[in-house]
Amino acid sequence: MVERPVGPTAPDIVLETDTGSTVMSPGHDYHVGRDPLSDIVLDDARVSWHHAVLRADDGHWTLADEHSTNGTYTEGRRIQECGIRPGDEIRFGNPADGPRAHLVRPPEPDPDRPSAVSLPELTGTFRRPAGVRPLPERTIRIGRAPDNDQVVHDLIVSRRHAELRARADGTYEIADLGSHNGTYLNGRPVTRAPVGPGDIIGIGHSAFCLVGGELQEYVDTGEVSLDVQDLTVTVDRGRKVLLDNVSFPVGEKCLLAVVGPSGAGKSTLLGALTGQRPADRGTVLYDGRDLYRDYAELRQRIGLVPQDDILHPQLSVRAALGYAAELRFPEDTVRSERRARVDEVMRELGLEQRAGQPVHSLSGGQRKRVSVALELLTKPSLLFLDEPTSGLDPGMDRSVMHMLRDLADDGRTVIVVTHSVLSLDVCDRLLVLAPGGRVAYYGPPGGTLAFLGADQWPEAFEAFDRDPDRDWAGEYRESPLHRRYVTEATAQPHHPGPTTLTPSPPPRPRSRSAQLGTLIRRYTAVLSADRTFLFVMIALPFVMGAMARALSEGALTRSTATNVLLILCVGAVLTGAANAVRELVKERVVYRRERAVGLSRSAYVMSKVVVLGTVTVAQAVVLTLVALLGIPLNAPGGRGVLLPPLAEITLAVALLAFTAMMLGLVVSALVPKEEVTMPLLVLLAIVQVVFCGALLHLNGTPGLAPLSWLVPSRWAFGAMVGTVGPARVMPAAQATDRLLRHTAGSWLLDLGMLLVLSALCGFAVARLLRRQEPAVMRK
């Protein structure tokens, strides 16, 4: 920043971008660009290194373009310099979809209390400070490393996370130091912003407040409350109600079970409470803080265990938790820190004896413990579980519920959605949802059946279907149970709501490259432990190569060449597609959960491409060499187009196998379940055979020729025919096909189109994965 003599009348103004907020004060120039040293860094190729500058002049703010390549825009028009004010929107690099910045007025601080908390004295976190120190005269550095001025013992905090700086005018500002999980001011991510009395600085599980000349630290130890107020969710433009004014309080260290018949809104409630599908109306207060308003900060304190296991069954327990720790903790955590946390979680859940055991060999209850352990790595204060006892026998059911009881007693709020009613007695509170998403009962489990007028749970659930017009929610609201367990137990005042949750991806604890390295190592370990995959991977190219070699009859001649090249095409397609066609759909639950905690979509896709691509290309090379090594290829003049004939054919087969692998990933990202992939694999192979050009005359045939351009085997077969020579392979009618010529232009076009098709498939995979993510995870 550059000091400037500016008149004192220019107001502070907040510049909000997708990566955070910066409060700009008169007296400085604020530079925007891709340069990491810029005040506002925009990591977008359309943004210039030094793109624009914002400054205060004569009592108002101005925006000036710094001769950027793609321009700076306000109100859709390109500007060189113009005045700006709160409410304006700025685009950098493109007027339609370039990186956006929005100008707003800074909030007025409330000197009496933390501005993001309703009643601090009624919360577990803000009831009393964990530490107090005098406000700094210059700068306090905050982070995990022991040489910081304020040490935060939290693995999701970076070693050097942020600085609290004293300004010349006696005020303070918070500056993020490039931390991986972000620094937050009143729930919003910031890179640099002034801090006033009552503001909350969020760093990991700690909150810092400026109170009476002191810096007070409050630590979220997990003993938090949850107040749910009037949650309503509708679909079909409000015509169908999934949740209808659901309200209830959840105290500290509480184990709450949510039950109800199918279609009562249990999963919808889970989405609303975790923020993955926010309610249309209503408020969720996390220890006095509006969860939706402060979701960017609070999301990392929420753990979610889906119904399906979020584990790779081939890995050992320790390996599965170790890779998860790598992905979830900041890049500057060392292996010993991660390993210590993994060991701590395994001890807490009684998994020490199972540490080296493959996940697939565990019982259902033990696998669920590992799924819970994975979520506990980051010490969430709120733990949600969706049907954790589904498919378990009664003994395992009770074991899992007692485990959840222990987790709550250790200082967490645990909410479990379940169909099982076998072990509800271990819960503190029970929420029963009636059809239509209405509260039929909330209170201790022991009084539920009596209130519902049933002797057994099946009878109670049958009553919901048998008497659909009965006002279950109205009866409960009029009962003394509602007054005792909802009205009088709700500590926080009623909030007006709703607060809009702006969809944004979570911060990435690690860079894309670091995530890619971890994912590649994990995926390699998963495939290496899959013996069936290894056997098929090794056997398939040898079998297909041997078939092609047998058909060649010792040489590629006019009578054998077509069949040999066709078998090579089929073998490459089957090899590549079979490797990939199940790999995304079988990991869908794992991907969704890891994406929610910061996994990079591009790193995930690239890990599949790198590992499967390496395996597939190696298989293609083996396939071709087994089929053709030592066999006369009879290419024109004994030479290929640009390379030796065997090298050219090997390259064409390898590129075809790689493209088929990418096509398999598209199928895997598209299908709803794993069982559908095998029929589609067969169909995919048939299409490649029909449209490769070996069986049908495609050149000049209306409809068939353009359609065949989308089929990878068409281009690979053309490249191989071009190498061997069309006159030796194809009938005279087809030898005129320009894709089959023995020329450098045709051969390079064939291979180039395989690369283009691979790139298109990669783009399609990324878009399909994005469609499967909740809105708050998309970018």
mmCIF file of N, CA, C and O in Angstrom, residues 403-452:
data_model
loop_
_atom_site.group_PDB
_atom_site.id
_atom_site.type_symbol
_atom_site.label_atom_id
_atom_site.label_comp_id
_atom_site.label_asym_id
_atom_site.label_seq_id
_atom_site.Cartn_x
_atom_site.Cartn_y
_atom_site.Cartn_z
ATOM 1 N N MET A 403 -21.905 -45.399 21.614
ATOM 2 C CA MET A 403 -20.738 -44.627 21.192
ATOM 3 C C MET A 403 -21.113 -43.154 21.038
ATOM 4 O O MET A 403 -20.370 -42.255 21.477
ATOM 5 N N LEU A 404 -22.278 -42.877 20.440
ATOM 6 C CA LEU A 404 -22.723 -41.504 20.279
ATOM 7 C C LEU A 404 -23.010 -40.855 21.639
ATOM 8 O O LEU A 404 -22.754 -39.663 21.836
ATOM 9 N N ARG A 405 -23.531 -41.650 22.561
ATOM 10 C CA ARG A 405 -23.759 -41.147 23.909
ATOM 11 C C ARG A 405 -22.438 -40.695 24.547
ATOM 12 O O ARG A 405 -22.360 -39.631 25.171
ATOM 13 N N ASP A 406 -21.407 -41.509 24.367
ATOM 14 C CA ASP A 406 -20.097 -41.161 24.918
ATOM 15 C C ASP A 406 -19.534 -39.903 24.269
ATOM 16 O O ASP A 406 -18.914 -39.067 24.931
ATOM 17 N N LEU A 407 -19.731 -39.763 22.944
ATOM 18 C CA LEU A 407 -19.231 -38.580 22.248
ATOM 19 C C LEU A 407 -19.900 -37.322 22.782
ATOM 20 O O LEU A 407 -19.252 -36.279 22.960
ATOM 21 N N ALA A 408 -21.198 -37.377 23.037
ATOM 22 C CA ALA A 408 -21.902 -36.221 23.591
ATOM 23 C C ALA A 408 -21.402 -35.911 25.004
ATOM 24 O O ALA A 408 -21.186 -34.748 25.363
ATOM 25 N N ASP A 409 -21.211 -36.947 25.812
ATOM 26 C CA ASP A 409 -20.738 -36.734 27.185
ATOM 27 C C ASP A 409 -19.344 -36.120 27.212
ATOM 28 O O ASP A 409 -18.988 -35.416 28.166
ATOM 29 N N ASP A 410 -18.543 -36.388 26.161
ATOM 30 C CA ASP A 410 -17.193 -35.836 26.112
ATOM 31 C C ASP A 410 -17.174 -34.361 25.724
ATOM 32 O O ASP A 410 -16.106 -33.737 25.716
ATOM 33 N N GLY A 411 -18.333 -33.783 25.390
ATOM 34 C CA GLY A 411 -18.380 -32.354 25.115
ATOM 35 C C GLY A 411 -18.708 -32.009 23.687
ATOM 36 O O GLY A 411 -18.017 -31.182 23.076
ATOM 37 N N ARG A 412 -19.731 -32.632 23.121
ATOM 38 C CA ARG A 412 -20.188 -32.304 21.771
ATOM 39 C C ARG A 412 -21.701 -32.305 21.752
ATOM 40 O O ARG A 412 -22.344 -32.897 22.611
ATOM 41 N N THR A 413 -22.261 -31.666 20.767
ATOM 42 C CA THR A 413 -23.685 -31.775 20.510
ATOM 43 C C THR A 413 -23.853 -32.738 19.352
ATOM 44 O O THR A 413 -23.302 -32.515 18.266
ATOM 45 N N VAL A 414 -24.587 -33.837 19.571
ATOM 46 C CA VAL A 414 -24.710 -34.903 18.579
ATOM 47 C C VAL A 414 -26.173 -35.028 18.176
ATOM 48 O O VAL A 414 -27.054 -35.170 19.031
ATOM 49 N N ILE A 415 -26.437 -34.980 16.875
ATOM 50 C CA ILE A 415 -27.794 -35.116 16.341
ATOM 51 C C ILE A 415 -27.788 -36.274 15.358
ATOM 52 O O ILE A 415 -27.005 -36.271 14.397
ATOM 53 N N VAL A 416 -28.653 -37.248 15.588
ATOM 54 C CA VAL A 416 -28.684 -38.443 14.765
ATOM 55 C C VAL A 416 -30.073 -38.623 14.177
ATOM 56 O O VAL A 416 -31.075 -38.580 14.889
ATOM 57 N N VAL A 417 -30.131 -38.772 12.863
ATOM 58 C CA VAL A 417 -31.376 -39.093 12.164
ATOM 59 C C VAL A 417 -31.431 -40.606 11.992
ATOM 60 O O VAL A 417 -30.477 -41.218 11.492
ATOM 61 N N THR A 418 -32.516 -41.218 12.420
ATOM 62 C CA THR A 418 -32.559 -42.677 12.413
ATOM 63 C C THR A 418 -33.967 -43.204 12.193
ATOM 64 O O THR A 418 -34.954 -42.524 12.491
ATOM 65 N N HIS A 419 -34.042 -44.416 11.640
ATOM 66 C CA HIS A 419 -35.299 -45.159 11.568
ATOM 67 C C HIS A 419 -35.412 -46.142 12.728
ATOM 68 O O HIS A 419 -36.493 -46.649 13.017
ATOM 69 N N SER A 420 -34.280 -46.437 13.355
ATOM 70 C CA SER A 420 -34.272 -47.423 14.422
ATOM 71 C C SER A 420 -34.773 -46.808 15.726
ATOM 72 O O SER A 420 -34.415 -45.684 16.078
ATOM 73 N N VAL A 421 -35.590 -47.556 16.438
ATOM 74 C CA VAL A 421 -36.123 -47.089 17.729
ATOM 75 C C VAL A 421 -35.659 -47.984 18.871
ATOM 76 O O VAL A 421 -36.186 -47.911 19.979
ATOM 77 N N LEU A 422 -34.632 -48.829 18.621
ATOM 78 C CA LEU A 422 -34.214 -49.809 19.613
ATOM 79 C C LEU A 422 -33.478 -49.185 20.788
ATOM 80 O O LEU A 422 -33.569 -49.685 21.903
ATOM 81 N N SER A 423 -32.737 -48.095 20.552
ATOM 82 C CA SER A 423 -31.858 -47.565 21.600
ATOM 83 C C SER A 423 -32.104 -46.085 21.847
ATOM 84 O O SER A 423 -31.177 -45.341 22.199
ATOM 85 N N LEU A 424 -33.326 -45.639 21.684
ATOM 86 C CA LEU A 424 -33.631 -44.229 21.886
ATOM 87 C C LEU A 424 -33.488 -43.820 23.355
ATOM 88 O O LEU A 424 -33.373 -42.636 23.663
ATOM 89 N N ASP A 425 -33.483 -44.790 24.240
ATOM 90 C CA ASP A 425 -33.407 -44.471 25.665
ATOM 91 C C ASP A 425 -32.075 -43.853 26.066
ATOM 92 O O ASP A 425 -31.980 -43.223 27.125
ATOM 93 N N VAL A 426 -31.027 -44.002 25.242
ATOM 94 C CA VAL A 426 -29.732 -43.422 25.585
ATOM 95 C C VAL A 426 -29.666 -41.944 25.200
ATOM 96 O O VAL A 426 -28.698 -41.258 25.530
ATOM 97 N N CYS A 427 -30.683 -41.433 24.483
ATOM 98 C CA CYS A 427 -30.685 -40.040 24.029
ATOM 99 C C CYS A 427 -31.214 -39.109 25.121
ATOM 100 O O CYS A 427 -32.006 -39.509 25.976
ATOM 101 N N ASP A 428 -30.802 -37.859 25.054
ATOM 102 C CA ASP A 428 -31.325 -36.835 25.968
ATOM 103 C C ASP A 428 -32.672 -36.306 25.474
ATOM 104 O O ASP A 428 -33.565 -36.035 26.270
ATOM 105 N N ARG A 429 -32.773 -36.113 24.181
ATOM 106 C CA ARG A 429 -33.989 -35.578 23.597
ATOM 107 C C ARG A 429 -34.350 -36.367 22.349
ATOM 108 O O ARG A 429 -33.490 -36.921 21.665
ATOM 109 N N LEU A 430 -35.656 -36.364 22.078
ATOM 110 C CA LEU A 430 -36.180 -37.061 20.909
ATOM 111 C C LEU A 430 -37.090 -36.099 20.156
ATOM 112 O O LEU A 430 -37.980 -35.483 20.755
ATOM 113 N N LEU A 431 -36.857 -35.971 18.860
ATOM 114 C CA LEU A 431 -37.709 -35.168 17.986
ATOM 115 C C LEU A 431 -38.449 -36.112 17.044
ATOM 116 O O LEU A 431 -37.821 -36.876 16.307
ATOM 117 N N VAL A 432 -39.765 -36.062 17.076
ATOM 118 C CA VAL A 432 -40.596 -36.882 16.200
ATOM 119 C C VAL A 432 -41.230 -35.966 15.166
ATOM 120 O O VAL A 432 -41.938 -35.012 15.518
ATOM 121 N N LEU A 433 -40.955 -36.231 13.893
ATOM 122 C CA LEU A 433 -41.543 -35.453 12.805
ATOM 123 C C LEU A 433 -42.724 -36.208 12.214
ATOM 124 O O LEU A 433 -42.620 -37.402 11.894
ATOM 125 N N ALA A 434 -43.825 -35.516 12.063
ATOM 126 C CA ALA A 434 -45.003 -36.075 11.404
ATOM 127 C C ALA A 434 -44.937 -35.764 9.916
ATOM 128 O O ALA A 434 -44.177 -34.878 9.488
ATOM 129 N N PRO A 435 -45.688 -36.495 9.067
ATOM 130 C CA PRO A 435 -45.712 -36.183 7.636
ATOM 131 C C PRO A 435 -46.016 -34.705 7.399
ATOM 132 O O PRO A 435 -46.847 -34.105 8.083
ATOM 133 N N GLY A 436 -45.312 -34.135 6.429
ATOM 134 C CA GLY A 436 -45.431 -32.707 6.180
ATOM 135 C C GLY A 436 -44.390 -31.890 6.899
ATOM 136 O O GLY A 436 -44.385 -30.661 6.826
ATOM 137 N N GLY A 437 -43.454 -32.576 7.600
ATOM 138 C CA GLY A 437 -42.378 -31.870 8.268
ATOM 139 C C GLY A 437 -42.807 -31.058 9.460
ATOM 140 O O GLY A 437 -42.272 -29.971 9.716
ATOM 141 N N ARG A 438 -43.760 -31.571 10.235
ATOM 142 C CA ARG A 438 -44.249 -30.868 11.427
ATOM 143 C C ARG A 438 -43.790 -31.600 12.686
ATOM 144 O O ARG A 438 -43.644 -32.822 12.687
ATOM 145 N N VAL A 439 -43.588 -30.847 13.752
ATOM 146 C CA VAL A 439 -43.119 -31.416 15.013
ATOM 147 C C VAL A 439 -44.295 -32.054 15.737
ATOM 148 O O VAL A 439 -45.221 -31.365 16.185
ATOM 149 N N ALA A 440 -44.258 -33.382 15.872
ATOM 150 C CA ALA A 440 -45.293 -34.092 16.618
ATOM 151 C C ALA A 440 -44.918 -34.270 18.081
ATOM 152 O O ALA A 440 -45.797 -34.442 18.927
ATOM 153 N N TYR A 441 -43.607 -34.223 18.374
ATOM 154 C CA TYR A 441 -43.158 -34.362 19.762
ATOM 155 C C TYR A 441 -41.713 -33.919 19.845
ATOM 156 O O TYR A 441 -40.903 -34.180 18.940
ATOM 157 N N TYR A 442 -41.374 -33.227 20.944
ATOM 158 C CA TYR A 442 -39.986 -32.934 21.270
ATOM 159 C C TYR A 442 -39.849 -32.966 22.789
ATOM 160 O O TYR A 442 -40.576 -32.263 23.503
ATOM 161 N N GLY A 443 -38.949 -33.810 23.274
ATOM 162 C CA GLY A 443 -38.757 -33.937 24.714
ATOM 163 C C GLY A 443 -37.984 -35.193 25.038
ATOM 164 O O GLY A 443 -37.357 -35.805 24.157
ATOM 165 N N PRO A 444 -38.000 -35.630 26.293
ATOM 166 C CA PRO A 444 -37.304 -36.868 26.664
ATOM 167 C C PRO A 444 -37.911 -38.071 25.953
ATOM 168 O O PRO A 444 -39.129 -38.133 25.735
ATOM 169 N N PRO A 445 -37.085 -39.046 25.582
ATOM 170 C CA PRO A 445 -37.615 -40.220 24.858
ATOM 171 C C PRO A 445 -38.656 -40.997 25.663
ATOM 172 O O PRO A 445 -39.583 -41.571 25.066
ATOM 173 N N GLY A 446 -38.519 -41.015 26.980
ATOM 174 C CA GLY A 446 -39.396 -41.851 27.792
ATOM 175 C C GLY A 446 -40.863 -41.490 27.706
ATOM 176 O O GLY A 446 -41.731 -42.356 27.895
ATOM 177 N N GLY A 447 -41.193 -40.242 27.416
ATOM 178 C CA GLY A 447 -42.590 -39.846 27.386
ATOM 179 C C GLY A 447 -43.211 -39.798 26.016
ATOM 180 O O GLY A 447 -44.368 -39.352 25.870
ATOM 181 N N THR A 448 -42.502 -40.267 24.998
ATOM 182 C CA THR A 448 -42.963 -40.093 23.629
ATOM 183 C C THR A 448 -44.202 -40.923 23.323
ATOM 184 O O THR A 448 -45.223 -40.393 22.845
ATOM 185 N N LEU A 449 -44.130 -42.226 23.553
ATOM 186 C CA LEU A 449 -45.240 -43.101 23.179
ATOM 187 C C LEU A 449 -46.513 -42.735 23.937
ATOM 188 O O LEU A 449 -47.617 -42.745 23.359
ATOM 189 N N ALA A 450 -46.380 -42.392 25.209
ATOM 190 C CA ALA A 450 -47.565 -42.012 25.976
ATOM 191 C C ALA A 450 -48.211 -40.765 25.390
ATOM 192 O O ALA A 450 -49.446 -40.671 25.277
ATOM 193 N N PHE A 451 -47.389 -39.800 24.981
ATOM 194 C CA PHE A 451 -47.959 -38.584 24.405
ATOM 195 C C PHE A 451 -48.643 -38.870 23.071
ATOM 196 O O PHE A 451 -49.691 -38.285 22.761
ATOM 197 N N LEU A 452 -48.047 -39.761 22.282
ATOM 198 C CA LEU A 452 -48.627 -40.076 20.980
ATOM 199 C C LEU A 452 -49.804 -41.039 21.082
ATOM 200 O O LEU A 452 -50.455 -41.337 20.076
#
